[in-house]
């Protein structure tokens, strides 16, 4: 990774005031499939996923943890919601001017929006990336219209340079979701307290 690799012992799961970010369990697959089939969730993604595609994504997430020691953690609200979605870190598989890199990413069930969970979990993921994985920079990206996701990036203190805007190389020319904005967080990142 261009911006550093981790040293030291890495926690297997992350805890915040309200959340547990943990490794995935087999019983996460059904609520994950429901989330991935919801058009509100996939409005700015490549479209709703079938159960098979959702399970395949969960497998790729497991493989990511095995390869890197981190990934998009399953989000649990202890005592209330066993599986709310994911928040965590990922290594994009495509090539762009800012890769290789690590991104911070999130996807929650709509019932869990508007509670601050994505921002709270992402703060823990950034801390993990900077403190335990030794990263100097973590990025995040989305389509310009995904204002909820951009608001998370901005609450985290991530900054955008329009010169970093890019066309996603995995989407064809003319695709409505091809253009992306890029946000960056550098260690130490400025945060709201
Ligand atoms: C992107 C996504 C995770 C953002 O969810 P979100 O709920 O808007 O973001 P947060 O969890 O940080 O919550 C922030 C909201 O909770 C509110 N909130 C309520 N209680 C809160 C608390 N105790 N602490 C902090 N914020 C709280 C905030 O005021 C804010 O409200 P607002 O949206 O009216 O401004 C969600 O929309 C999603 O999963 N989308 C689909 C997948 C997707 O697009 N992923 C990103 C791809 S790049």
mmCIF file with all atom_site columns, N, CA and C in Angstrom, residues 30-77:
data_model
loop_
_atom_site.group_PDB
_atom_site.id
_atom_site.type_symbol
_atom_site.label_atom_id
_atom_site.label_alt_id
_atom_site.label_comp_id
_atom_site.label_asym_id
_atom_site.label_entity_id
_atom_site.label_seq_id
_atom_site.pdbx_PDB_ins_code
_atom_site.Cartn_x
_atom_site.Cartn_y
_atom_site.Cartn_z
_atom_site.occupancy
_atom_site.B_iso_or_equiv
_atom_site.pdbx_formal_charge
_atom_site.auth_seq_id
_atom_site.auth_comp_id
_atom_site.auth_asym_id
_atom_site.auth_atom_id
_atom_site.pdbx_PDB_model_num
ATOM 1   N N  . UNK A 1 30 ? -29.024 -12.898 5.741  1.00 0.00 ? 30 UNK A N  1
ATOM 2   C CA . UNK A 1 30 ? -30.419 -12.586 5.377  1.00 0.00 ? 30 UNK A CA 1
ATOM 3   C C  . UNK A 1 30 ? -30.711 -11.086 5.499  1.00 0.00 ? 30 UNK A C  1
ATOM 4   N N  . UNK A 1 31 ? -30.389 -10.443 6.639  1.00 0.00 ? 31 UNK A N  1
ATOM 5   C CA . UNK A 1 31 ? -30.638 -8.999  6.692  1.00 0.00 ? 31 UNK A CA 1
ATOM 6   C C  . UNK A 1 31 ? -29.761 -8.211  5.715  1.00 0.00 ? 31 UNK A C  1
ATOM 7   N N  . UNK A 1 32 ? -28.575 -8.739  5.391  1.00 0.00 ? 32 UNK A N  1
ATOM 8   C CA . UNK A 1 32 ? -27.737 -8.064  4.393  1.00 0.00 ? 32 UNK A CA 1
ATOM 9   C C  . UNK A 1 32 ? -28.409 -8.134  3.022  1.00 0.00 ? 32 UNK A C  1
ATOM 10  N N  . UNK A 1 33 ? -28.991 -9.278  2.699  1.00 0.00 ? 33 UNK A N  1
ATOM 11  C CA . UNK A 1 33 ? -29.688 -9.423  1.413  1.00 0.00 ? 33 UNK A CA 1
ATOM 12  C C  . UNK A 1 33 ? -30.897 -8.488  1.351  1.00 0.00 ? 33 UNK A C  1
ATOM 13  N N  . UNK A 1 34 ? -31.616 -8.361  2.457  1.00 0.00 ? 34 UNK A N  1
ATOM 14  C CA . UNK A 1 34 ? -32.782 -7.457  2.476  1.00 0.00 ? 34 UNK A CA 1
ATOM 15  C C  . UNK A 1 34 ? -32.345 -6.017  2.233  1.00 0.00 ? 34 UNK A C  1
ATOM 16  N N  . UNK A 1 35 ? -31.259 -5.643  2.853  1.00 0.00 ? 35 UNK A N  1
ATOM 17  C CA . UNK A 1 35 ? -30.709 -4.280  2.690  1.00 0.00 ? 35 UNK A CA 1
ATOM 18  C C  . UNK A 1 35 ? -30.274 -4.051  1.236  1.00 0.00 ? 35 UNK A C  1
ATOM 19  N N  . UNK A 1 36 ? -29.599 -5.028  0.666  1.00 0.00 ? 36 UNK A N  1
ATOM 20  C CA . UNK A 1 36 ? -29.078 -4.885  -0.698 1.00 0.00 ? 36 UNK A CA 1
ATOM 21  C C  . UNK A 1 36 ? -30.175 -4.956  -1.766 1.00 0.00 ? 36 UNK A C  1
ATOM 22  N N  . UNK A 1 37 ? -31.360 -5.423  -1.370 1.00 0.00 ? 37 UNK A N  1
ATOM 23  C CA . UNK A 1 37 ? -32.491 -5.479  -2.303 1.00 0.00 ? 37 UNK A CA 1
ATOM 24  C C  . UNK A 1 37 ? -33.349 -4.223  -2.233 1.00 0.00 ? 37 UNK A C  1
ATOM 25  N N  . UNK A 1 38 ? -33.007 -3.323  -1.311 1.00 0.00 ? 38 UNK A N  1
ATOM 26  C CA . UNK A 1 38 ? -33.818 -2.127  -1.069 1.00 0.00 ? 38 UNK A CA 1
ATOM 27  C C  . UNK A 1 38 ? -33.375 -0.998  -1.993 1.00 0.00 ? 38 UNK A C  1
ATOM 28  N N  . UNK A 1 39 ? -34.252 -0.525  -2.878 1.00 0.00 ? 39 UNK A N  1
ATOM 29  C CA . UNK A 1 39 ? -33.839 0.520   -3.833 1.00 0.00 ? 39 UNK A CA 1
ATOM 30  C C  . UNK A 1 39 ? -33.398 1.820   -3.171 1.00 0.00 ? 39 UNK A C  1
ATOM 31  N N  . UNK A 1 40 ? -33.844 2.078   -1.937 1.00 0.00 ? 40 UNK A N  1
ATOM 32  C CA . UNK A 1 40 ? -33.350 3.281   -1.237 1.00 0.00 ? 40 UNK A CA 1
ATOM 33  C C  . UNK A 1 40 ? -31.860 3.151   -0.950 1.00 0.00 ? 40 UNK A C  1
ATOM 34  N N  . UNK A 1 41 ? -31.441 1.938   -0.634 1.00 0.00 ? 41 UNK A N  1
ATOM 35  C CA . UNK A 1 41 ? -30.022 1.698   -0.310 1.00 0.00 ? 41 UNK A CA 1
ATOM 36  C C  . UNK A 1 41 ? -29.164 1.748   -1.570 1.00 0.00 ? 41 UNK A C  1
ATOM 37  N N  . UNK A 1 42 ? -29.716 1.237   -2.664 1.00 0.00 ? 42 UNK A N  1
ATOM 38  C CA . UNK A 1 42 ? -28.900 1.098   -3.875 1.00 0.00 ? 42 UNK A CA 1
ATOM 39  C C  . UNK A 1 42 ? -29.108 2.242   -4.871 1.00 0.00 ? 42 UNK A C  1
ATOM 40  N N  . UNK A 1 43 ? -29.792 3.300   -4.436 1.00 0.00 ? 43 UNK A N  1
ATOM 41  C CA . UNK A 1 43 ? -30.080 4.414   -5.348 1.00 0.00 ? 43 UNK A CA 1
ATOM 42  C C  . UNK A 1 43 ? -28.806 4.925   -6.041 1.00 0.00 ? 43 UNK A C  1
ATOM 43  N N  . UNK A 1 44 ? -27.697 4.983   -5.308 1.00 0.00 ? 44 UNK A N  1
ATOM 44  C CA . UNK A 1 44 ? -26.468 5.520   -5.883 1.00 0.00 ? 44 UNK A CA 1
ATOM 45  C C  . UNK A 1 44 ? -25.409 4.434   -6.071 1.00 0.00 ? 44 UNK A C  1
ATOM 46  N N  . UNK A 1 45 ? -25.840 3.187   -5.994 1.00 0.00 ? 45 UNK A N  1
ATOM 47  C CA . UNK A 1 45 ? -24.950 2.048   -6.240 1.00 0.00 ? 45 UNK A CA 1
ATOM 48  C C  . UNK A 1 45 ? -25.375 1.427   -7.565 1.00 0.00 ? 45 UNK A C  1
ATOM 49  N N  . UNK A 1 46 ? -24.894 0.253   -7.863 1.00 0.00 ? 46 UNK A N  1
ATOM 50  C CA . UNK A 1 46 ? -25.149 -0.309  -9.194 1.00 0.00 ? 46 UNK A CA 1
ATOM 51  C C  . UNK A 1 46 ? -26.536 -0.930  -9.339 1.00 0.00 ? 46 UNK A C  1
ATOM 52  N N  . UNK A 1 47 ? -27.422 -0.742  -8.331 1.00 0.00 ? 47 UNK A N  1
ATOM 53  C CA . UNK A 1 47 ? -28.773 -1.286  -8.426 1.00 0.00 ? 47 UNK A CA 1
ATOM 54  C C  . UNK A 1 47 ? -28.976 -2.398  -7.411 1.00 0.00 ? 47 UNK A C  1
ATOM 55  N N  . UNK A 1 48 ? -30.247 -2.746  -7.130 1.00 0.00 ? 48 UNK A N  1
ATOM 56  C CA . UNK A 1 48 ? -30.537 -3.778  -6.134 1.00 0.00 ? 48 UNK A CA 1
ATOM 57  C C  . UNK A 1 48 ? -29.835 -5.096  -6.462 1.00 0.00 ? 48 UNK A C  1
ATOM 58  N N  . UNK A 1 49 ? -29.448 -5.826  -5.410 1.00 0.00 ? 49 UNK A N  1
ATOM 59  C CA . UNK A 1 49 ? -28.757 -7.111  -5.584 1.00 0.00 ? 49 UNK A CA 1
ATOM 60  C C  . UNK A 1 49 ? -29.706 -8.264  -5.306 1.00 0.00 ? 49 UNK A C  1
ATOM 61  N N  . UNK A 1 50 ? -29.540 -9.339  -6.064 1.00 0.00 ? 50 UNK A N  1
ATOM 62  C CA . UNK A 1 50 ? -30.234 -10.597 -5.765 1.00 0.00 ? 50 UNK A CA 1
ATOM 63  C C  . UNK A 1 50 ? -29.629 -11.204 -4.494 1.00 0.00 ? 50 UNK A C  1
ATOM 64  N N  . UNK A 1 51 ? -30.310 -12.207 -3.946 1.00 0.00 ? 51 UNK A N  1
ATOM 65  C CA . UNK A 1 51 ? -29.763 -12.901 -2.770 1.00 0.00 ? 51 UNK A CA 1
ATOM 66  C C  . UNK A 1 51 ? -28.389 -13.496 -3.084 1.00 0.00 ? 51 UNK A C  1
ATOM 67  N N  . UNK A 1 52 ? -28.260 -14.076 -4.271 1.00 0.00 ? 52 UNK A N  1
ATOM 68  C CA . UNK A 1 52 ? -26.978 -14.704 -4.634 1.00 0.00 ? 52 UNK A CA 1
ATOM 69  C C  . UNK A 1 52 ? -25.872 -13.651 -4.740 1.00 0.00 ? 52 UNK A C  1
ATOM 70  N N  . UNK A 1 53 ? -26.187 -12.499 -5.330 1.00 0.00 ? 53 UNK A N  1
ATOM 71  C CA . UNK A 1 53 ? -25.168 -11.451 -5.462 1.00 0.00 ? 53 UNK A CA 1
ATOM 72  C C  . UNK A 1 53 ? -24.811 -10.863 -4.101 1.00 0.00 ? 53 UNK A C  1
ATOM 73  N N  . UNK A 1 54 ? -25.816 -10.751 -3.223 1.00 0.00 ? 54 UNK A N  1
ATOM 74  C CA . UNK A 1 54 ? -25.555 -10.241 -1.876 1.00 0.00 ? 54 UNK A CA 1
ATOM 75  C C  . UNK A 1 54 ? -24.658 -11.216 -1.106 1.00 0.00 ? 54 UNK A C  1
ATOM 76  N N  . UNK A 1 55 ? -24.952 -12.507 -1.201 1.00 0.00 ? 55 UNK A N  1
ATOM 77  C CA . UNK A 1 55 ? -24.103 -13.511 -0.542 1.00 0.00 ? 55 UNK A CA 1
ATOM 78  C C  . UNK A 1 55 ? -22.690 -13.493 -1.109 1.00 0.00 ? 55 UNK A C  1
ATOM 79  N N  . UNK A 1 56 ? -22.580 -13.294 -2.429 1.00 0.00 ? 56 UNK A N  1
ATOM 80  C CA . UNK A 1 56 ? -21.253 -13.240 -3.044 1.00 0.00 ? 56 UNK A CA 1
ATOM 81  C C  . UNK A 1 56 ? -20.474 -12.034 -2.532 1.00 0.00 ? 56 UNK A C  1
ATOM 82  N N  . UNK A 1 57 ? -21.174 -10.915 -2.311 1.00 0.00 ? 57 UNK A N  1
ATOM 83  C CA . UNK A 1 57 ? -20.514 -9.739  -1.747 1.00 0.00 ? 57 UNK A CA 1
ATOM 84  C C  . UNK A 1 57 ? -20.035 -10.027 -0.318 1.00 0.00 ? 57 UNK A C  1
ATOM 85  N N  . UNK A 1 58 ? -20.876 -10.706 0.469  1.00 0.00 ? 58 UNK A N  1
ATOM 86  C CA . UNK A 1 58 ? -20.456 -11.071 1.828  1.00 0.00 ? 58 UNK A CA 1
ATOM 87  C C  . UNK A 1 58 ? -19.210 -11.964 1.789  1.00 0.00 ? 58 UNK A C  1
ATOM 88  N N  . UNK A 1 59 ? -19.139 -12.861 0.823  1.00 0.00 ? 59 UNK A N  1
ATOM 89  C CA . UNK A 1 59 ? -17.937 -13.720 0.668  1.00 0.00 ? 59 UNK A CA 1
ATOM 90  C C  . UNK A 1 59 ? -16.716 -12.875 0.338  1.00 0.00 ? 59 UNK A C  1
ATOM 91  N N  . UNK A 1 60 ? -16.876 -11.888 -0.528 1.00 0.00 ? 60 UNK A N  1
ATOM 92  C CA . UNK A 1 60 ? -15.736 -11.030 -0.889 1.00 0.00 ? 60 UNK A CA 1
ATOM 93  C C  . UNK A 1 60 ? -15.279 -10.211 0.322  1.00 0.00 ? 60 UNK A C  1
ATOM 94  N N  . UNK A 1 61 ? -16.237 -9.822  1.161  1.00 0.00 ? 61 UNK A N  1
ATOM 95  C CA . UNK A 1 61 ? -15.878 -9.091  2.379  1.00 0.00 ? 61 UNK A CA 1
ATOM 96  C C  . UNK A 1 61 ? -15.053 -9.994  3.302  1.00 0.00 ? 61 UNK A C  1
ATOM 97  N N  . UNK A 1 62 ? -15.462 -11.252 3.453  1.00 0.00 ? 62 UNK A N  1
ATOM 98  C CA . UNK A 1 62 ? -14.684 -12.203 4.264  1.00 0.00 ? 62 UNK A CA 1
ATOM 99  C C  . UNK A 1 62 ? -13.275 -12.363 3.711  1.00 0.00 ? 62 UNK A C  1
ATOM 100 N N  . UNK A 1 63 ? -13.169 -12.482 2.397  1.00 0.00 ? 63 UNK A N  1
ATOM 101 C CA . UNK A 1 63 ? -11.858 -12.640 1.760  1.00 0.00 ? 63 UNK A CA 1
ATOM 102 C C  . UNK A 1 63 ? -10.996 -11.396 1.986  1.00 0.00 ? 63 UNK A C  1
ATOM 103 N N  . UNK A 1 64 ? -11.641 -10.239 2.007  1.00 0.00 ? 64 UNK A N  1
ATOM 104 C CA . UNK A 1 64 ? -10.913 -8.986  2.256  1.00 0.00 ? 64 UNK A CA 1
ATOM 105 C C  . UNK A 1 64 ? -10.327 -8.992  3.665  1.00 0.00 ? 64 UNK A C  1
ATOM 106 N N  . UNK A 1 65 ? -11.134 -9.401  4.658  1.00 0.00 ? 65 UNK A N  1
ATOM 107 C CA . UNK A 1 65 ? -10.613 -9.493  6.032  1.00 0.00 ? 65 UNK A CA 1
ATOM 108 C C  . UNK A 1 65 ? -9.437  -10.457 6.091  1.00 0.00 ? 65 UNK A C  1
ATOM 109 N N  . UNK A 1 66 ? -9.561  -11.581 5.390  1.00 0.00 ? 66 UNK A N  1
ATOM 110 C CA . UNK A 1 66 ? -8.486  -12.580 5.423  1.00 0.00 ? 66 UNK A CA 1
ATOM 111 C C  . UNK A 1 66 ? -7.209  -12.023 4.809  1.00 0.00 ? 66 UNK A C  1
ATOM 112 N N  . UNK A 1 67 ? -7.346  -11.217 3.768  1.00 0.00 ? 67 UNK A N  1
ATOM 113 C CA . UNK A 1 67 ? -6.168  -10.683 3.080  1.00 0.00 ? 67 UNK A CA 1
ATOM 114 C C  . UNK A 1 67 ? -5.527  -9.518  3.826  1.00 0.00 ? 67 UNK A C  1
ATOM 115 N N  . UNK A 1 68 ? -6.349  -8.631  4.371  1.00 0.00 ? 68 UNK A N  1
ATOM 116 C CA . UNK A 1 68 ? -5.813  -7.372  4.901  1.00 0.00 ? 68 UNK A CA 1
ATOM 117 C C  . UNK A 1 68 ? -5.893  -7.245  6.424  1.00 0.00 ? 68 UNK A C  1
ATOM 118 N N  . UNK A 1 69 ? -6.694  -8.073  7.079  1.00 0.00 ? 69 UNK A N  1
ATOM 119 C CA . UNK A 1 69 ? -6.841  -7.941  8.529  1.00 0.00 ? 69 UNK A CA 1
ATOM 120 C C  . UNK A 1 69 ? -7.834  -6.855  8.913  1.00 0.00 ? 69 UNK A C  1
ATOM 121 N N  . UNK A 1 70 ? -8.455  -6.240  7.949  1.00 0.00 ? 70 UNK A N  1
ATOM 122 C CA . UNK A 1 70 ? -9.543  -5.291  8.190  1.00 0.00 ? 70 UNK A CA 1
ATOM 123 C C  . UNK A 1 70 ? -10.480 -5.346  6.995  1.00 0.00 ? 70 UNK A C  1
ATOM 124 N N  . UNK A 1 71 ? -11.615 -4.672  7.117  1.00 0.00 ? 71 UNK A N  1
ATOM 125 C CA . UNK A 1 71 ? -12.587 -4.684  6.026  1.00 0.00 ? 71 UNK A CA 1
ATOM 126 C C  . UNK A 1 71 ? -13.821 -3.912  6.441  1.00 0.00 ? 71 UNK A C  1
ATOM 127 N N  . UNK A 1 72 ? -14.906 -4.070  5.710  1.00 0.00 ? 72 UNK A N  1
ATOM 128 C CA . UNK A 1 72 ? -16.172 -3.478  6.130  1.00 0.00 ? 72 UNK A CA 1
ATOM 129 C C  . UNK A 1 72 ? -16.765 -4.337  7.261  1.00 0.00 ? 72 UNK A C  1
ATOM 130 N N  . UNK A 1 73 ? -16.687 -3.821  8.499  1.00 0.00 ? 73 UNK A N  1
ATOM 131 C CA . UNK A 1 73 ? -17.197 -4.588  9.633  1.00 0.00 ? 73 UNK A CA 1
ATOM 132 C C  . UNK A 1 73 ? -18.722 -4.615  9.617  1.00 0.00 ? 73 UNK A C  1
ATOM 133 N N  . UNK A 1 74 ? -19.304 -5.703  10.132 1.00 0.00 ? 74 UNK A N  1
ATOM 134 C CA . UNK A 1 74 ? -20.745 -5.755  10.382 1.00 0.00 ? 74 UNK A CA 1
ATOM 135 C C  . UNK A 1 74 ? -21.046 -4.839  11.566 1.00 0.00 ? 74 UNK A C  1
ATOM 136 N N  . UNK A 1 75 ? -22.094 -4.037  11.431 1.00 0.00 ? 75 UNK A N  1
ATOM 137 C CA . UNK A 1 75 ? -22.470 -3.090  12.482 1.00 0.00 ? 75 UNK A CA 1
ATOM 138 C C  . UNK A 1 75 ? -23.615 -3.670  13.297 1.00 0.00 ? 75 UNK A C  1
ATOM 139 N N  . UNK A 1 76 ? -23.406 -3.758  14.595 1.00 0.00 ? 76 UNK A N  1
ATOM 140 C CA . UNK A 1 76 ? -24.440 -4.231  15.529 1.00 0.00 ? 76 UNK A CA 1
ATOM 141 C C  . UNK A 1 76 ? -24.734 -3.107  16.522 1.00 0.00 ? 76 UNK A C  1
ATOM 142 N N  . UNK A 1 77 ? -26.012 -2.927  16.828 1.00 0.00 ? 77 UNK A N  1
ATOM 143 C CA . UNK A 1 77 ? -26.383 -2.015  17.913 1.00 0.00 ? 77 UNK A CA 1
ATOM 144 C C  . UNK A 1 77 ? -26.735 -2.921  19.085 1.00 0.00 ? 77 UNK A C  1
#
